[in-house]
Amino acid sequence: MNVLLFVVVPYVALTVFVAGHVWRYRYDKFGWTTRSSQLYERRLLRIGSPLFHFGILLVALGHVGGLLVPESWTDAAGVSEDAYHVVAVGLGTLAGFCTLAGAAILVYRRRTVGPVFSATTRNDKIMYVLLIGTILLGLGTTVLGNLTDHPHDYRLTVSPWFRSIFTLDPRTDLILQAPIGFRLHALSAWLLFAFWPFSRLVHVFSAPLGYLTRPYIVYRSRDEQMGSRATRRGWERVQ
Amino acid sequence: MRVMAQMAMVMNLDKCIGCHTCSVTCKQAWTNRTGVEYVWFNNVETRPGQGYPRRYEDQETWRGGWTLNRRGRLTLKGGGRFRKLLTIFSNPKLPAIQDYYEPWTYDYETLTNAPLQEHTPVARPKSLLSGKDMAVTWSANWDDNLGGSPDHGDKDVLLKGIADKVKFEFEQTFMFYLPRICEHCLNPSCAASCPSGAIYKRAEDGIVLVDQDRCRGWRMCVSGCPYKKVYFNHRTGKAEKCTFCFPRIEVGIPTVCSETCVGRLRYIGLMLYDADKVLDAASTKDDHDLYEAQRQVFLDPNDPAVIAAAEQAGIPRDWIEAAQRSPVYALINTFKVALPLHPEYRTMPMVWYIPPLSPVVDVVRDTGYDAEDRGNLFAAIEALRIPVDYLAQLFTAGDPAPVDAVLRRLAAMRSYMRDLNMGRDADETIPAAVGMSGEQIYDMYRLLALAKYDERYVIPPAHAEQAHSLEELATECSLDYEGGPGMGGSGPFGEMSGTPTPIAVENFHMLRDRQTTDTIVDPGDKARRVNLLNWDGKGRPEGLFPPRREDGEDKP
């Protein structure tokens, strides 16, 4: 059972995540969009959307730091576990609550604003459940863990287990030492990752950073591939 | 000199009768789909009026187009790259659907299934966004023919300075129609605003297009375009805009709006321009000089140096010849009667307008004077400052001198040609008064009044040796119609997801399928969308009639 939950599920989720994105990009470039609903309603979105997005960007950054940087590195850098913990919990909780508040506003908006509600697909609803469930589990574990005064050092259990998945040597014994909240959070995150490529979340991977460097006006020649499709085999341009 | 070719249009506003045929045929061809019900790639506005979307010209609110920064350099009025990325989660300058209008249909079902009652049942308007009842309060041309002007006529952005002088009383006001499409600018601010780089200008003919596969729905183009001619498809989450009917242009036929124009007021032709000069011209310091600066960017297609440079730039010979015969070039540069729309936005627009003389003519005629007499007309142009100032706000950033000059030329043509038509001797002092020769006046008259189809539309087809890479000539079997194996319509990720087909192929199959089908072909999106405008009488869209009974009887 534990092997299934903490070895099979992660690998399946990762495979689906990567292969799913490749497939989606090849099959459905046209559907690859934010599907913004700002046209319908902008007052609530104006508060909720930046709150959620900047919050979750910070949360993601925190996870990169917490999961990928081993404790031995921060120790070597002279940062004590207590100091690290205070900063991580402080910033993490703040970002988490921003994200949650933003998400709450956005969900409220989705439910109450007529046009936004009717533009919500079943796919969106599944995505919301997974995403908000993951956020709640993560935030809940952090907050409750610290309130009960026995904060768990996840950098000795969850993080090495997470890294061990990528070194193809999964250490289920480590994750099993973590409290139930962490395990549920991780499981829910894997489900979210598996669903990711088939939801509107794909827009995360088109963050337009290229805009900062490209020239303002784009010229494209009719000669090169026009529109959507690659030139058919046998119809390539003769040089 | 870097020569580039640009497909451009000129509209002669004196001939526009405001029939909206261009808008309707354009809509049928391009935006007759869910998600773009509110979108008009071509719309006709009555001026003075708020336009569509409402008050789109108020760039202090919408921040569209370009502006000069403190150092005199050209920057996006809506803010640069960093600002765009920081506000990407909630675009602060995006018009809401209410600034356009909320699309609706009618609940026709009640007309057929309402119980017997004393009063005739009414088909209520239902919002196409929420499916709920709605009160229709605005639409694309709600203020058509100055309708409702006493209430909101003063909301016209251009009347800010002269509003107190224009009283919206029918005897005193003036009116004309302004058909608008995308300007296909030389310096498009929509393209510059697009974070994904999905909007591009075609190097061959300058048509500005949105790559639907690259658009990620960041919506910055909608705010970036000062003419508000990029629209957000709220079903697919992609930006869409006027395409200058490129599939038609590529095979040498005019755009749908031009083809179907009842007044024959549109001209399409090529302009050669120097791409190296565009930035300088767009950075011209004084707004009033922008019209002249843009004219200086255009190249004379008869100049041997230009021809040589054009050939070097790979512009085919027949395109250069088409540029020489271009009616657009003649109207802009030879006769100098066409003016750009809002040059102060600094996007270098390429759909130009011949300002209407009719507000002036109407006043002269209504006061009982001879409206074809040069003296009367010239005096009226002098005296009627309000229409002239208004036109200047539209076409020359408020400088009345070029508008004056154009109107005088049109007035001169009017009275000069009247003499000829009445069999009198030509009065050569008339053309001389506007700095033209009689022959030039006659040529201009021919182009404005008599020009046939092939003189109004000089469109060189795209080159056959490039044909295989042209999207529209893709030779393959498409099975992409509703219910076909290629699965058109709604994909698993929302409206129209999956691999798209070229427009012509798609339309061909869709139309053929619709015309020959004996089964139901319903509009993409079920239940609450019964849109009779889209229904061509084939089949029964779901929801149009009450469901059949179980036993198969089809009784109401």
GROMACS .gro file of C-alpha atoms in nm, chain A residues 23-40 42 45-47 49-50 53-54 57 114-116 118-119 121 123 197-199 203-204 206-229 231-232 235-238, chain B residues 4 38 66 76 80-82 84-86 88-91 94-97 99 129-130 187-188 191-195 197 199-205 211-213 215-219 232 234 236-238 250 462 466 468-471 475-476 487 493 495-502 528:
model
  138
   23TRP     CA    1   0.079   1.552  -2.612
   24ARG     CA    2  -0.138   1.852  -2.526
   25TYR     CA    3   0.105   2.092  -2.689
   26ARG     CA    4   0.117   1.888  -3.006
   27TYR     CA    5  -0.251   1.813  -3.024
   28ASP     CA    6  -0.410   2.123  -2.883
   29LYS     CA    7  -0.200   2.436  -2.921
   30PHE     CA    8  -0.517   2.627  -2.985
   31GLY     CA    9  -0.666   2.525  -2.652
   32TRP     CA   10  -0.350   2.632  -2.467
   33THR     CA   11  -0.472   2.951  -2.308
   34THR     CA   12  -0.553   3.119  -1.980
   35ARG     CA   13  -0.923   3.125  -2.074
   36SER     CA   14  -0.949   3.458  -1.897
   37SER     CA   15  -1.293   3.564  -1.778
   38GLN     CA   16  -1.198   3.925  -1.720
   39LEU     CA   17  -1.428   4.036  -1.999
   40TYR     CA   18  -1.727   3.923  -1.791
   42ARG     CA   19  -1.333   4.274  -1.345
   45LEU     CA   20  -1.084   3.972  -1.043
   46ARG     CA   21  -0.886   4.289  -0.985
   47ILE     CA   22  -0.835   4.188  -0.620
   49SER     CA   23  -0.639   3.728  -0.931
   50PRO     CA   24  -0.316   3.914  -0.842
   53HIS     CA   25  -0.116   3.446  -0.859
   54PHE     CA   26   0.156   3.639  -0.676
   57LEU     CA   27   0.433   3.216  -0.724
  114GLY     CA   28  -2.362   3.456  -1.391
  115PRO     CA   29  -2.150   3.470  -1.708
  116VAL     CA   30  -1.840   3.344  -1.528
  118SER     CA   31  -2.177   2.947  -1.710
  119ALA     CA   32  -1.829   2.962  -1.864
  121THR     CA   33  -1.643   2.370  -1.732
  123ASN     CA   34  -1.267   2.033  -1.608
  197PRO     CA   35  -0.171   1.892  -1.851
  198PHE     CA   36  -0.540   1.842  -1.919
  199SER     CA   37  -0.657   2.153  -1.739
  203HIS     CA   38  -0.090   2.838  -1.906
  204VAL     CA   39   0.173   2.837  -1.631
  206SER     CA   40   0.358   2.993  -2.128
  207ALA     CA   41   0.463   3.266  -1.886
  208PRO     CA   42   0.569   3.524  -2.144
  209LEU     CA   43   0.920   3.600  -2.025
  210GLY     CA   44   1.037   3.629  -2.386
  211TYR     CA   45   0.844   3.952  -2.405
  212LEU     CA   46   1.121   4.123  -2.209
  213THR     CA   47   1.376   4.061  -2.482
  214ARG     CA   48   1.198   4.038  -2.815
  215PRO     CA   49   1.153   4.338  -3.047
  216TYR     CA   50   0.817   4.511  -3.017
  217ILE     CA   51   0.690   4.443  -3.366
  218VAL     CA   52   0.705   4.087  -3.495
  219TYR     CA   53   0.731   4.038  -3.871
  220ARG     CA   54   0.663   3.698  -4.014
  221SER     CA   55   0.701   3.599  -4.371
  222ARG     CA   56   0.431   3.419  -4.557
  223ASP     CA   57   0.708   3.196  -4.690
  224GLU     CA   58   0.777   3.028  -4.365
  225GLN     CA   59   0.516   2.803  -4.219
  226MET     CA   60   0.191   2.993  -4.214
  227GLY     CA   61  -0.059   2.958  -3.941
  228SER     CA   62  -0.088   2.642  -3.748
  229ARG     CA   63   0.053   2.345  -3.923
  231THR     CA   64   0.445   2.188  -4.402
  232ARG     CA   65   0.323   1.853  -4.524
  235TRP     CA   66   0.554   1.987  -4.987
  236GLU     CA   67   0.864   2.141  -4.832
  237ARG     CA   68   0.987   2.456  -4.995
  238VAL     CA   69   1.251   2.404  -5.259
  243MET     CA   70   0.813   4.692  -4.792
  277TYR     CA   71  -2.032   4.091  -2.962
  305TRP     CA   72   0.197   5.498  -2.851
  315LEU     CA   73   0.357   5.227  -2.539
  319GLY     CA   74   0.634   4.911  -2.112
  320ARG     CA   75   0.724   4.545  -2.091
  321PHE     CA   76   0.770   4.521  -1.713
  323LYS     CA   77   0.266   4.469  -1.881
  324LEU     CA   78   0.402   4.158  -1.709
  325LEU     CA   79   0.325   4.289  -1.361
  327ILE     CA   80  -0.082   4.040  -1.646
  328PHE     CA   81  -0.304   3.873  -1.385
  329SER     CA   82  -0.562   4.145  -1.409
  330ASN     CA   83  -0.533   4.382  -1.701
  333LEU     CA   84  -0.936   4.604  -2.050
  334PRO     CA   85  -1.282   4.719  -2.164
  335ALA     CA   86  -1.558   4.517  -2.001
  336ILE     CA   87  -1.824   4.348  -2.208
  338ASP     CA   88  -1.834   4.877  -2.295
  368LEU     CA   89  -2.333   3.515  -2.153
  369SER     CA   90  -2.536   3.404  -1.853
  426ASN     CA   91   0.364   5.039  -3.626
  427PRO     CA   92   0.099   4.823  -3.462
  430ALA     CA   93   0.158   4.355  -3.171
  431ALA     CA   94   0.394   4.546  -2.947
  432SER     CA   95   0.170   4.483  -2.647
  433CYS     CA   96   0.137   4.108  -2.701
  434PRO     CA   97   0.342   3.928  -2.435
  436GLY     CA   98   0.448   3.755  -2.962
  438ILE     CA   99   0.043   3.910  -3.324
  439TYR     CA  100   0.259   3.961  -3.626
  440LYS     CA  101   0.275   4.174  -3.936
  441ARG     CA  102   0.312   3.978  -4.255
  442ALA     CA  103   0.632   4.080  -4.425
  443GLU     CA  104   0.484   4.050  -4.776
  444ASP     CA  105   0.167   4.255  -4.754
  450ASP     CA  106  -0.149   3.351  -3.455
  451GLN     CA  107  -0.427   3.159  -3.284
  452ASP     CA  108  -0.188   2.884  -3.181
  454CYS     CA  109  -0.205   3.346  -2.840
  455ARG     CA  110  -0.232   3.263  -2.472
  456GLY     CA  111  -0.513   3.500  -2.387
  457TRP     CA  112  -0.316   3.763  -2.192
  458ARG     CA  113  -0.550   4.034  -2.334
  471PHE     CA  114  -1.121   3.873  -2.695
  473HIS     CA  115  -1.465   3.479  -2.448
  475THR     CA  116  -1.194   3.017  -2.677
  476GLY     CA  117  -0.989   3.262  -2.467
  477LYS     CA  118  -0.802   3.391  -2.772
  489GLU     CA  119  -0.408   3.624  -5.154
  701ALA     CA  120   0.014   3.613  -5.382
  705GLN     CA  121   0.481   3.017  -5.282
  707HIS     CA  122   0.214   2.534  -5.131
  708SER     CA  123   0.304   2.718  -4.816
  709LEU     CA  124  -0.002   2.937  -4.829
  710GLU     CA  125  -0.244   2.827  -4.569
  714THR     CA  126  -0.447   2.052  -5.061
  715GLU     CA  127  -0.579   1.787  -4.839
  726MET     CA  128  -1.418   1.642  -3.508
  732PHE     CA  129  -1.058   2.140  -2.383
  734GLU     CA  130  -1.453   2.550  -2.784
  735MET     CA  131  -1.261   2.462  -3.100
  736SER     CA  132  -0.972   2.293  -2.925
  737GLY     CA  133  -0.758   2.051  -3.117
  738THR     CA  134  -0.583   2.102  -3.448
  739PRO     CA  135  -0.750   2.375  -3.651
  740THR     CA  136  -0.802   2.364  -4.026
  741PRO     CA  137  -0.731   2.639  -4.276
  767ARG     CA  138  -2.920   2.796  -2.405
   0.00000   0.00000   0.00000
